[in-house]
Short mmCIF file of C-alpha atoms in Angstrom, two decimals:
data_model
loop_
_atom_site.label_atom_id
_atom_site.label_comp_id
_atom_site.label_asym_id
_atom_site.label_seq_id
_atom_site.Cartn_x
_atom_site.Cartn_y
_atom_site.Cartn_z
CA MET A 1000 57.67 109.72 -46.38
CA ALA A 1001 56.47 106.23 -44.42
CA GLU A 1002 58.49 104.23 -42.29
CA HIS A 1003 60.47 101.65 -43.51
CA ARG A 1004 61.47 98.88 -41.01
CA ASP A 1005 63.41 95.86 -41.12
CA ILE A 1006 61.84 92.52 -41.83
CA PRO A 1007 63.59 90.41 -38.80
CA SER A 1008 65.29 87.33 -39.61
CA GLY A 1009 66.94 84.57 -37.68
CA PRO A 1010 65.25 83.08 -35.35
CA VAL A 1011 61.79 84.77 -35.46
CA ARG A 1012 61.41 84.01 -39.80
CA ARG A 1013 61.53 80.08 -39.09
CA HIS A 1014 58.57 80.67 -36.52
CA SER A 1015 56.59 82.44 -38.90
CA GLN A 1016 57.20 79.84 -41.32
CA LEU A 1017 56.77 76.92 -39.02
CA ALA A 1018 53.25 78.96 -38.05
CA VAL A 1019 52.24 78.98 -41.57
CA GLY A 1020 52.71 75.71 -42.43
CA GLY A 1021 50.63 74.16 -39.85
CA LEU A 1022 48.20 76.27 -41.22
CA ALA A 1023 48.14 74.38 -44.04
CA LEU A 1024 48.37 70.82 -43.00
CA LEU A 1025 45.23 71.65 -40.86
CA ALA A 1026 43.45 72.84 -43.34
CA ALA A 1027 44.43 70.16 -45.99
CA ALA A 1028 43.08 67.65 -42.91
CA VAL A 1029 39.83 69.53 -42.46
CA LEU A 1030 39.69 69.31 -46.22
CA VAL A 1031 40.31 65.43 -46.32
CA THR A 1032 37.52 65.09 -43.44
CA GLY A 1033 34.98 67.29 -45.57
CA CYS A 1034 35.74 64.38 -48.42
CA GLY A 1035 35.79 61.22 -46.97
CA LYS A 1036 32.38 60.74 -46.14
CA ASP A 1037 32.36 56.83 -47.92
CA THR A 1038 34.31 55.35 -45.11
CA ALA A 1039 31.92 56.18 -42.31
CA GLY A 1040 30.34 54.25 -39.88
CA PRO A 1041 27.17 52.76 -40.74
CA GLU A 1042 24.19 54.76 -41.18
CA SER A 1043 20.39 54.80 -39.54
CA VAL A 1044 18.42 52.90 -41.90
CA ALA A 1045 14.27 53.90 -41.80
CA GLY A 1046 12.40 50.37 -41.54
CA SER A 1047 12.00 47.21 -39.74
CA ALA A 1048 13.69 43.65 -39.92
CA ALA A 1049 12.02 40.59 -39.56
CA PRO A 1050 11.95 38.40 -36.42
CA LEU A 1051 14.63 34.91 -37.83
CA SER A 1052 13.91 31.34 -36.85
CA GLY A 1053 15.46 29.36 -35.22
CA ASP A 1054 17.29 30.33 -32.00
CA SER A 1055 18.48 33.75 -30.62
CA THR A 1056 21.96 32.76 -32.56
CA GLY A 1057 19.94 32.66 -35.84
CA ALA A 1058 20.79 29.07 -36.03
CA PRO A 1059 18.18 26.82 -38.00
CA THR A 1060 16.23 24.96 -35.57
CA PRO A 1061 16.99 21.32 -34.94
CA GLY A 1062 14.89 18.70 -36.88
CA THR A 1063 14.89 20.93 -39.41
CA THR A 1064 16.91 22.42 -42.17
CA ASP A 1065 15.30 25.50 -43.30
CA GLY A 1066 14.94 27.19 -39.43
CA SER A 1067 11.14 26.24 -39.64
CA ALA A 1068 9.47 25.50 -36.22
CA PRO A 1069 9.09 21.46 -36.46
CA PRO A 1070 5.54 19.74 -36.19
CA LYS A 1071 3.52 19.46 -33.09
CA THR A 1072 3.24 15.32 -32.10
CA PRO A 1073 -0.74 15.23 -31.26
CA ASP A 1074 0.22 15.69 -27.25
CA GLY A 1075 1.21 18.76 -28.79
CA GLY A 1076 5.04 18.94 -28.29
CA GLY A 1077 7.75 17.02 -26.89
CA GLY A 1078 7.33 13.89 -29.08
CA LYS A 1079 6.06 11.67 -26.56
CA THR A 1080 3.34 9.22 -27.87
CA PRO A 1081 -0.11 10.53 -25.60
CA PRO A 1082 -0.81 8.07 -23.22
CA GLY A 1083 -3.43 5.60 -23.03
CA SER A 1084 -2.81 5.60 -27.86
CA PRO A 1085 -2.95 2.20 -29.71
CA ALA A 1086 0.81 2.12 -29.78
CA THR A 1087 1.03 1.55 -26.19
CA HIS A 1088 -2.40 0.43 -24.32
CA THR A 1089 -2.55 -3.07 -23.81
CA PRO A 1090 -6.20 -3.46 -23.34
CA SER A 1091 -6.71 -6.04 -19.92
CA THR A 1092 -8.62 -8.75 -20.23
CA PRO A 1093 -11.32 -9.77 -18.07
CA LYS A 1094 -10.26 -12.91 -15.73
CA SER A 1095 -13.58 -15.26 -13.79
CA ASP A 1096 -12.99 -16.71 -10.48
CA LYS A 1097 -15.20 -19.72 -12.04
CA PRO A 1098 -13.61 -23.03 -13.25
CA VAL A 1099 -13.96 -23.82 -16.20
CA THR A 1100 -17.40 -25.72 -17.42
CA ALA A 1101 -18.07 -28.77 -19.57
CA ALA A 1102 -17.57 -27.51 -23.71
CA SER A 1103 -21.38 -27.59 -23.90
CA GLY A 1104 -21.65 -24.03 -21.47
CA HIS A 1105 -23.67 -22.81 -18.81
CA CYS A 1106 -27.71 -23.41 -19.35
CA HIS A 1107 -29.67 -20.80 -20.22
CA THR A 1108 -33.24 -19.58 -18.26
CA SER A 1109 -35.29 -20.69 -22.13
CA GLU A 1110 -33.14 -24.15 -21.50
CA LEU A 1111 -34.62 -24.90 -18.19
CA LYS A 1112 -38.09 -25.40 -15.90
CA ALA A 1113 -37.90 -24.79 -12.29
CA SER A 1114 -40.04 -26.58 -10.15
CA VAL A 1115 -40.30 -26.60 -5.27
CA GLY A 1116 -39.93 -30.02 -4.11
CA ASP A 1117 -42.06 -31.13 -1.06
CA ASN A 1118 -41.33 -29.51 2.43
CA GLU A 1119 -39.42 -32.15 4.48
CA PRO A 1120 -39.68 -30.34 8.08
CA GLY A 1121 -36.78 -30.98 10.13
CA ALA A 1122 -35.67 -29.44 14.04
CA GLY A 1123 -38.37 -26.34 13.46
CA GLN A 1124 -36.75 -26.03 9.46
CA GLU A 1125 -38.82 -25.96 6.76
CA ASN A 1126 -36.34 -27.70 4.32
CA PHE A 1127 -37.63 -27.58 0.08
CA ALA A 1128 -35.46 -28.12 -3.08
CA LEU A 1129 -34.94 -25.73 -6.23
CA VAL A 1130 -35.22 -28.21 -8.65
CA LEU A 1131 -34.14 -27.01 -12.35
CA THR A 1132 -34.21 -29.39 -15.35
CA ASN A 1133 -33.22 -29.37 -18.57
CA LYS A 1134 -35.55 -29.44 -21.00
CA SER A 1135 -33.58 -28.07 -24.66
CA GLN A 1136 -31.80 -31.24 -26.28
CA ARG A 1137 -28.60 -30.40 -25.79
CA SER A 1138 -26.11 -30.91 -22.50
CA CYS A 1139 -25.53 -27.93 -20.63
CA THR A 1140 -23.91 -26.70 -17.21
CA VAL A 1141 -25.58 -25.30 -14.07
CA TYR A 1142 -22.76 -24.05 -11.58
CA GLY A 1143 -23.44 -22.43 -7.99
CA PHE A 1144 -26.00 -20.85 -6.20
CA PRO A 1145 -29.60 -19.67 -7.56
CA GLY A 1146 -32.04 -16.61 -7.03
CA LEU A 1147 -35.22 -16.33 -5.96
CA ALA A 1148 -37.87 -14.06 -5.60
CA PHE A 1149 -41.39 -15.19 -3.39
CA VAL A 1150 -44.13 -13.33 -5.30
CA ASN A 1151 -48.42 -12.40 -5.18
CA SER A 1152 -50.60 -13.71 -7.98
CA ALA A 1153 -49.50 -9.57 -9.53
CA GLY A 1154 -46.00 -11.14 -9.79
CA GLU A 1155 -44.78 -8.76 -6.98
CA GLN A 1156 -42.24 -9.58 -4.50
CA VAL A 1157 -43.55 -9.88 -1.04
CA SER A 1158 -40.42 -11.57 1.58
CA LEU A 1159 -36.97 -11.13 1.32
CA ASN A 1160 -34.24 -11.90 -0.66
CA PRO A 1161 -32.46 -15.15 0.62
CA THR A 1162 -29.25 -15.03 2.21
CA ARG A 1163 -26.52 -18.06 1.11
CA ALA A 1164 -25.78 -20.79 3.15
CA GLY A 1165 -22.37 -23.52 2.27
CA SER A 1166 -19.70 -23.27 -0.73
CA ALA A 1167 -20.70 -23.80 -3.80
CA GLN A 1168 -20.10 -27.27 -5.21
CA PRO A 1169 -18.68 -29.03 -9.08
CA PRO A 1170 -20.65 -27.68 -11.87
CA VAL A 1171 -23.62 -30.29 -12.69
CA ARG A 1172 -24.00 -31.53 -16.13
CA LEU A 1173 -27.24 -32.01 -17.33
CA ALA A 1174 -27.78 -33.95 -20.25
CA PRO A 1175 -31.49 -33.51 -21.82
CA GLY A 1176 -34.34 -34.12 -19.43
CA SER A 1177 -31.55 -34.28 -16.67
CA SER A 1178 -32.06 -31.87 -13.08
CA ALA A 1179 -29.79 -30.64 -10.55
CA TRP A 1180 -31.19 -28.93 -6.98
CA ALA A 1181 -30.24 -25.73 -3.95
CA PRO A 1182 -31.62 -26.50 -1.31
CA LEU A 1183 -34.00 -24.04 -0.04
CA SER A 1184 -34.59 -23.52 4.22
CA PHE A 1185 -35.98 -21.01 6.83
CA SER A 1186 -36.67 -21.60 10.60
CA ASN A 1187 -40.65 -22.18 11.10
CA PRO A 1188 -42.67 -18.65 11.15
CA GLU A 1189 -44.61 -19.95 14.11
CA MET A 1190 -42.00 -20.51 16.11
CA THR A 1191 -40.02 -17.49 15.71
CA GLY A 1192 -43.44 -15.42 16.18
CA VAL A 1193 -42.31 -13.23 13.23
CA THR A 1194 -45.65 -11.59 10.61
CA THR A 1195 -46.24 -13.31 7.71
CA VAL A 1196 -47.09 -13.09 4.54
CA ASP A 1197 -48.44 -16.45 1.68
CA PRO A 1198 -46.98 -16.62 -1.32
CA ALA A 1199 -48.02 -16.98 -4.51
CA ALA A 1200 -45.59 -18.04 -6.45
CA VAL A 1201 -41.90 -18.31 -6.78
CA GLU A 1202 -39.49 -17.33 -9.08
CA ILE A 1203 -35.92 -18.85 -9.66
CA THR A 1204 -33.54 -17.56 -11.21
CA PRO A 1205 -30.70 -19.91 -12.56
CA PRO A 1206 -27.14 -19.10 -11.93
CA ASP A 1207 -25.00 -16.11 -14.68
CA GLU A 1208 -28.17 -15.72 -16.17
CA LYS A 1209 -31.06 -12.83 -15.98
CA ALA A 1210 -34.41 -14.00 -16.66
CA SER A 1211 -36.16 -15.91 -13.88
CA LEU A 1212 -39.02 -19.04 -13.74
CA LYS A 1213 -41.85 -18.91 -11.91
CA THR A 1214 -43.75 -21.58 -10.52
CA SER A 1215 -46.32 -21.78 -7.81
CA TRP A 1216 -45.40 -22.28 -4.52
CA PRO A 1217 -46.56 -24.94 -1.80
CA GLY A 1218 -44.77 -23.97 1.52
CA GLY A 1219 -47.44 -21.68 3.15
CA PRO A 1220 -46.56 -18.21 4.96
CA VAL A 1221 -42.84 -17.45 5.28
CA THR A 1222 -42.03 -14.22 6.61
CA ASN A 1223 -41.70 -10.21 5.46
CA THR A 1224 -39.37 -9.42 7.88
CA GLY A 1225 -35.96 -9.56 8.53
CA LYS A 1226 -36.19 -10.01 12.17
CA ALA A 1227 -35.72 -14.17 11.58
CA SER A 1228 -37.55 -16.81 9.44
CA VAL A 1229 -34.90 -15.73 6.68
CA PRO A 1230 -34.64 -17.42 4.07
CA GLN A 1231 -30.75 -19.44 3.06
CA VAL A 1232 -30.46 -20.94 -0.47
CA GLY A 1233 -27.37 -22.99 -1.43
CA PRO A 1234 -25.04 -24.58 -4.30
CA PHE A 1235 -26.50 -26.28 -6.95
CA GLN A 1236 -26.22 -29.99 -6.84
CA ALA A 1237 -26.96 -33.18 -8.88
CA GLY A 1238 -30.50 -34.73 -8.39
CA SER A 1239 -33.34 -33.25 -8.12
CA LYS A 1240 -33.48 -34.48 -4.18
CA PRO A 1241 -31.20 -34.89 -1.53
#
């Protein structure tokens, strides 16, 4: 025969009921957590996101409306005009230190003929006049120093280029048929004892011109070294002789 035990009552029974109730609440909480997937944090999604235009905050780049980069200027960026562009560069104007001459302009080589005046020696110096005459039908001006070269019959230079002496005179206006002259002088080569050469002609180049005029040389031997008797030329002045 089974032994019969009495069920406890009082405080013991109430503790048993509380324990059963706690387990029921815990089971309900687990059930709610398992069914609450829609309210959980974000899920991981496969793939990659494209970078945004603009700065690190995602704001559009200044100066645009769609966030794209602004077009580059010709200098590569910055919006500055490149140095030397037509918008900022003004070419300089060449300046001349020559005085204003007649409106007719300077004489061109093709408008002139050249000659050498007779020797007028003095004090051991040989003195000649280099003469330019206007053969054209217009008036023109001569200003400054001539170019000069002593040449042989083949047109080869045989002596030194002359040095310049004196200061430029006022421009000389040459009417058709009129002349201007420039002095040429050097020490007598026999007195200085330098070696010499006997030129066949001289080539005279008018101021501001490149082409020269050839004429015969009546002056005899000239130095072919730079030791002494080096020729000197002066500026043009009006007339054909002093």
